mmCIF file of C-alpha atoms in Angstrom:
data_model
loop_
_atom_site.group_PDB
_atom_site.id
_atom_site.type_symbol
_atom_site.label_atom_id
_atom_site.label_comp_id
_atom_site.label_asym_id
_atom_site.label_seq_id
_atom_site.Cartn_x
_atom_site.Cartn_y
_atom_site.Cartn_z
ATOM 1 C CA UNK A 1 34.446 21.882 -3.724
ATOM 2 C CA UNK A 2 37.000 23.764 -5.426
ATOM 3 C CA UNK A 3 37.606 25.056 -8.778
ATOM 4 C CA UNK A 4 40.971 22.540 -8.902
ATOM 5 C CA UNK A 5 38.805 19.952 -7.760
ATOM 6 C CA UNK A 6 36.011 20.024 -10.051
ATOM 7 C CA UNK A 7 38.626 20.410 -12.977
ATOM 8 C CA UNK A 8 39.915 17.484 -11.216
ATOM 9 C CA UNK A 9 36.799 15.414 -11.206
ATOM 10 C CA UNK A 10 36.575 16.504 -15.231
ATOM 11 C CA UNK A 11 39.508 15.294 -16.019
ATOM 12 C CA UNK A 12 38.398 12.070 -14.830
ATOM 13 C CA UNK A 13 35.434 11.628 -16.746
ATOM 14 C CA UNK A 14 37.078 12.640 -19.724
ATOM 15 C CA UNK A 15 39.639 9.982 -19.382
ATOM 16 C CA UNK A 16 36.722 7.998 -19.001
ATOM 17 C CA UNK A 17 35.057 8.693 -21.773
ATOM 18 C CA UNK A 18 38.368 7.897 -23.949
ATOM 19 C CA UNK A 19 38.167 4.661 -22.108
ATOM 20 C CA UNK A 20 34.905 3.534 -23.557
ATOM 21 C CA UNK A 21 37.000 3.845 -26.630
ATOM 22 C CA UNK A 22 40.188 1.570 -25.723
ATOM 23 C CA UNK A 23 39.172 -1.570 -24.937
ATOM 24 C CA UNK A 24 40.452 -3.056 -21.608
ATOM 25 C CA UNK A 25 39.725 0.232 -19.629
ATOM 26 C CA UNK A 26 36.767 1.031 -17.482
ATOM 27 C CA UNK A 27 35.365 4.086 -19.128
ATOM 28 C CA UNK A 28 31.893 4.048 -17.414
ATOM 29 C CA UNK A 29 33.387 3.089 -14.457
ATOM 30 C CA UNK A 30 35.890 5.680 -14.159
ATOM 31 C CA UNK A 31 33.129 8.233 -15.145
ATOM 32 C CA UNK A 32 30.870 6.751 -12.149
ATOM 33 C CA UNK A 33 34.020 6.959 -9.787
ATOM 34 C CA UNK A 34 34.284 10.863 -10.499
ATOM 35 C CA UNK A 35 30.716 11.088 -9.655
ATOM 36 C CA UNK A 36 31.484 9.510 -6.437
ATOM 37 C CA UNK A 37 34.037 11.443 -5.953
ATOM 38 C CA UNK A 38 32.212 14.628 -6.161
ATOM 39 C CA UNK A 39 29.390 13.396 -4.479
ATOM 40 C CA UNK A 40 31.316 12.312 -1.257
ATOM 41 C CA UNK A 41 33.542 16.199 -1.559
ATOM 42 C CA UNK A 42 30.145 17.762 -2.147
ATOM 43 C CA UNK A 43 27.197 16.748 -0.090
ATOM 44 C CA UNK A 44 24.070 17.533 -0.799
ATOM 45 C CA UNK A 45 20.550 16.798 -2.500
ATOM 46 C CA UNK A 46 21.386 17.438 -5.963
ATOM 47 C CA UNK A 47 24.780 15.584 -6.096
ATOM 48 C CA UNK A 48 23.310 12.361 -4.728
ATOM 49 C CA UNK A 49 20.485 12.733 -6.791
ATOM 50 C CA UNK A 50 22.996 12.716 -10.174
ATOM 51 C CA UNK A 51 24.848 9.467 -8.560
ATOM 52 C CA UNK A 52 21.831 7.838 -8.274
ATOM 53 C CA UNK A 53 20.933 8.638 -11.529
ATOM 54 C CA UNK A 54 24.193 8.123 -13.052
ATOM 55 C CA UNK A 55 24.433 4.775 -11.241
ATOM 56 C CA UNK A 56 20.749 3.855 -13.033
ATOM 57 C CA UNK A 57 22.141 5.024 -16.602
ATOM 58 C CA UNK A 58 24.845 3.107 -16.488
ATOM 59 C CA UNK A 59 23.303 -0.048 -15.294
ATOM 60 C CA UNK A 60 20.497 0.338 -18.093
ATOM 61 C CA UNK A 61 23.393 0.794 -20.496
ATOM 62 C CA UNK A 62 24.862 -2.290 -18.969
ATOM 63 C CA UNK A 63 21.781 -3.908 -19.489
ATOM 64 C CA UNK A 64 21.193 -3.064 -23.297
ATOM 65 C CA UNK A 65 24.925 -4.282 -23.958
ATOM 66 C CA UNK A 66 23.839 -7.593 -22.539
ATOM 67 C CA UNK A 67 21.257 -7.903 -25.334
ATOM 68 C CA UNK A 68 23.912 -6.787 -28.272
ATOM 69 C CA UNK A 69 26.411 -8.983 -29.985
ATOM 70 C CA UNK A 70 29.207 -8.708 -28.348
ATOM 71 C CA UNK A 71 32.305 -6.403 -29.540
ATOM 72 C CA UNK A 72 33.999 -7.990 -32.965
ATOM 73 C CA UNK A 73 35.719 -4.782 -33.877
ATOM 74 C CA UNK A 74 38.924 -5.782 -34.533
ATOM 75 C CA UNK A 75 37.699 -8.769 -36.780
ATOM 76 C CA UNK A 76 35.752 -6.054 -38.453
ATOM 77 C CA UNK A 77 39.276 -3.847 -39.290
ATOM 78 C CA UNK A 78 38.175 -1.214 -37.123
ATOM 79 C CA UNK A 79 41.446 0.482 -36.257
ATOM 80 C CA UNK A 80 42.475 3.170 -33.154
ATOM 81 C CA UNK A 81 42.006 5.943 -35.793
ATOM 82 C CA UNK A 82 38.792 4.964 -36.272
ATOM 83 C CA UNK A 83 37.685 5.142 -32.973
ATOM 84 C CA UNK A 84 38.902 8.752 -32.456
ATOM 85 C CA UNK A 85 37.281 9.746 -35.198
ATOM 86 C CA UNK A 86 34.297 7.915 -33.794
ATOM 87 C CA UNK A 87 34.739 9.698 -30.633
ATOM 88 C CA UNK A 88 35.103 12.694 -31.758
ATOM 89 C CA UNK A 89 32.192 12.903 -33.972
ATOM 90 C CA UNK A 90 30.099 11.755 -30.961
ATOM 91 C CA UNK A 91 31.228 14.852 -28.781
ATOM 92 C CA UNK A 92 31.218 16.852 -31.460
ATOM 93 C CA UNK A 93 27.436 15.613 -31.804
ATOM 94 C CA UNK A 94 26.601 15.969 -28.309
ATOM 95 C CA UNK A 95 28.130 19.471 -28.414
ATOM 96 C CA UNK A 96 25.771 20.935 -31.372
ATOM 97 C CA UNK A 97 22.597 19.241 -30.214
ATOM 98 C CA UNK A 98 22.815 18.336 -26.695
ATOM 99 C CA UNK A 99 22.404 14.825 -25.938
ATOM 100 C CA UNK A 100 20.652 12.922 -28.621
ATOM 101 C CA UNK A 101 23.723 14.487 -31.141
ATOM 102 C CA UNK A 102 25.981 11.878 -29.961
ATOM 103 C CA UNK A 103 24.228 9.417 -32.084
ATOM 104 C CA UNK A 104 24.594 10.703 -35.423
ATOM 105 C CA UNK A 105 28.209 12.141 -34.478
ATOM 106 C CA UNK A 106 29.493 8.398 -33.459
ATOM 107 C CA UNK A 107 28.340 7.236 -36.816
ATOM 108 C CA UNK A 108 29.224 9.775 -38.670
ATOM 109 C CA UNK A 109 32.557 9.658 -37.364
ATOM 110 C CA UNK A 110 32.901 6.390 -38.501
ATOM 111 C CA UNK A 111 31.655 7.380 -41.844
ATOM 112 C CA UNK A 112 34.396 10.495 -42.189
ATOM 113 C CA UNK A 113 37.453 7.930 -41.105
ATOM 114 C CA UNK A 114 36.498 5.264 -43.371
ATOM 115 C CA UNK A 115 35.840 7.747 -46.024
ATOM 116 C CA UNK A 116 39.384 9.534 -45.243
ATOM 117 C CA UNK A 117 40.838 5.747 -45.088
ATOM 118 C CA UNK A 118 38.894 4.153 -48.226
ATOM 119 C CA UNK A 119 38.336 7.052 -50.594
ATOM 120 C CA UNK A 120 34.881 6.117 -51.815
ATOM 121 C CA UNK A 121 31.584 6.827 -50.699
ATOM 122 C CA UNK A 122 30.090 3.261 -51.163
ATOM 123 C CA UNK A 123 32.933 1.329 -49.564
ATOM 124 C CA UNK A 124 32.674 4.141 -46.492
ATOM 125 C CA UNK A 125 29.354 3.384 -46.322
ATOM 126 C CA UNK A 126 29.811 -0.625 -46.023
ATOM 127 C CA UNK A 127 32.704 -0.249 -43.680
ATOM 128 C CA UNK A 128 30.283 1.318 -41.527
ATOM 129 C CA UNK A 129 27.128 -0.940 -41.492
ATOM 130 C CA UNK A 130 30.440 -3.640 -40.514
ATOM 131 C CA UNK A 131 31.678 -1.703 -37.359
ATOM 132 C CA UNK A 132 28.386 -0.863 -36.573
ATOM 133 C CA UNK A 133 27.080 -4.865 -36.912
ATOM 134 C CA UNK A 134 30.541 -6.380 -35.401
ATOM 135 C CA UNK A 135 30.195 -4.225 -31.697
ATOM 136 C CA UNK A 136 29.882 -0.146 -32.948
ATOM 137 C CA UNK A 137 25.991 -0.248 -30.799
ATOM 138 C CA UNK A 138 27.757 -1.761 -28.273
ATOM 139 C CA UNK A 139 30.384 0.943 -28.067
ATOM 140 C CA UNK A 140 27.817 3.447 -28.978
ATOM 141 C CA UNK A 141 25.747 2.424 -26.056
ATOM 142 C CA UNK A 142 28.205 2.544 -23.154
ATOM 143 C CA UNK A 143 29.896 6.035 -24.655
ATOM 144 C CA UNK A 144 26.015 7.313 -24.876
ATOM 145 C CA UNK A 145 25.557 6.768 -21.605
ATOM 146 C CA UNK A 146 28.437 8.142 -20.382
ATOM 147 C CA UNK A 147 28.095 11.410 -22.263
ATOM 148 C CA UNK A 148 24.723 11.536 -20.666
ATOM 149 C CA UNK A 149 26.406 11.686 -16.857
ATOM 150 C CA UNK A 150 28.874 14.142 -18.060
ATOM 151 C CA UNK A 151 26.139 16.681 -19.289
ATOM 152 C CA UNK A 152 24.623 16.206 -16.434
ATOM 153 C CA UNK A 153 27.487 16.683 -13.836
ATOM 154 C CA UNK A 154 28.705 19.816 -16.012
ATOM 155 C CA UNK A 155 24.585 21.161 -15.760
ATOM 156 C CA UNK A 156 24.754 20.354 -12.066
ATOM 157 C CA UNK A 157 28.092 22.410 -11.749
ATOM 158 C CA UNK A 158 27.457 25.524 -13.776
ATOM 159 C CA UNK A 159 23.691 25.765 -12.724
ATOM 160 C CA UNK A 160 23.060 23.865 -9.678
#
C-alpha cells in the first residue's frame, strides 16, 4: 500500500474519531471501515490480525455501552465546544502516555472547557461529574476504543 493510501486510510480514522464526538455519525464504524480497507489493500498476517482485533474492541466497547445510561448530554448543557475540548484532551492524553492517557485527557478536557466557560473551580468541577453521569462514559468508552485501533494501525504501519 502506498504512502497516499495509508494517509488515506488516516484520514479516515481521524474523521472517525471526530465522529464519536458528533452524535449521529458512525465514528467506530468509520474507524473499523479504514481497517478494512487496509486490510483488503494489504494482505497479510499482521493486518488481519489488527481487524480481528479491532473488530473484538469495538464489540466489547459496544458491549460496555449497553450496560451505561444512555447519552443525556444535551439535557446535561454539554455544548460542541465542550466536546472538542473533550476530544482534544483525550488525544492529547493518549499522546503523552500512550493508551491509558486518554482517560484522564477526556476528563480533563471537560474540566478545562467548563472551567474556560464557568470561571470557577467548584462549578467546573460539578459540570463535570454532570456530563460525565448524563452519557460522558458512554462517549468516553466508544472514543477509548477507537483510539486503541488507531495506535494500533499507526504501530502496525511504522513497525510492522
Amino acid at each position: 500500500m502506498g504512502a497516499w493510501e495509508l494517509l488515506l486510510v488516516g484520514v479516515v480514522m481521524l474523521l472517525g474519531l471526530c465522529g464519536v464526538l458528533v452524535p449521529g455519525v458512525p465514528g467506530p464504524w468509520l474507524v473499523w471501515a479504514a481497517v478494512l480497507w487496509w486490510a483488503l489493500h494489504d494482505p497479510n498476517g499482521l493486518t488481519w490480525g489488527l481487524l480481528v482485533g479491532a473488530s473484538v474492541v469495538l464489540l466489547a466497547a459496544q458491549a460496555v455501552r449497553w450496560q451505561l445510561p444512555p447519552r443525556r448530554l444535551r439535557q446535561s448543557g454539554a455544548t460542541r465546544r465542550m466536546a472538542v475540548f473533550a476530544g482534544a484532551g483525550a488525544l492529547l492524553g493518549f499522546c503523552v502516555v500512550p493508551v491509558i492517557g486518554a482517560i484522564p485527557g477526556f476528563v480533563g478536557g471537560i474540566y478545562t472547557g467548563e472551567r474556560l466557560r464557568l470561571g470557577g473551580h467548584g462549578e467546573a468541577v460539578a459540570a463535570t461529574r454532570t456530563a460525565m453521569r448524563m452519557g460522558g462514559t458512554s462517549v468516553l468508552t466508544e472514543l477509548f476504543a477507537c483510539l486503541l485501533i488507531l495506535g494500533a494501525w499507526l504501530g502496525a504501519v511504522f513497525w510492522g
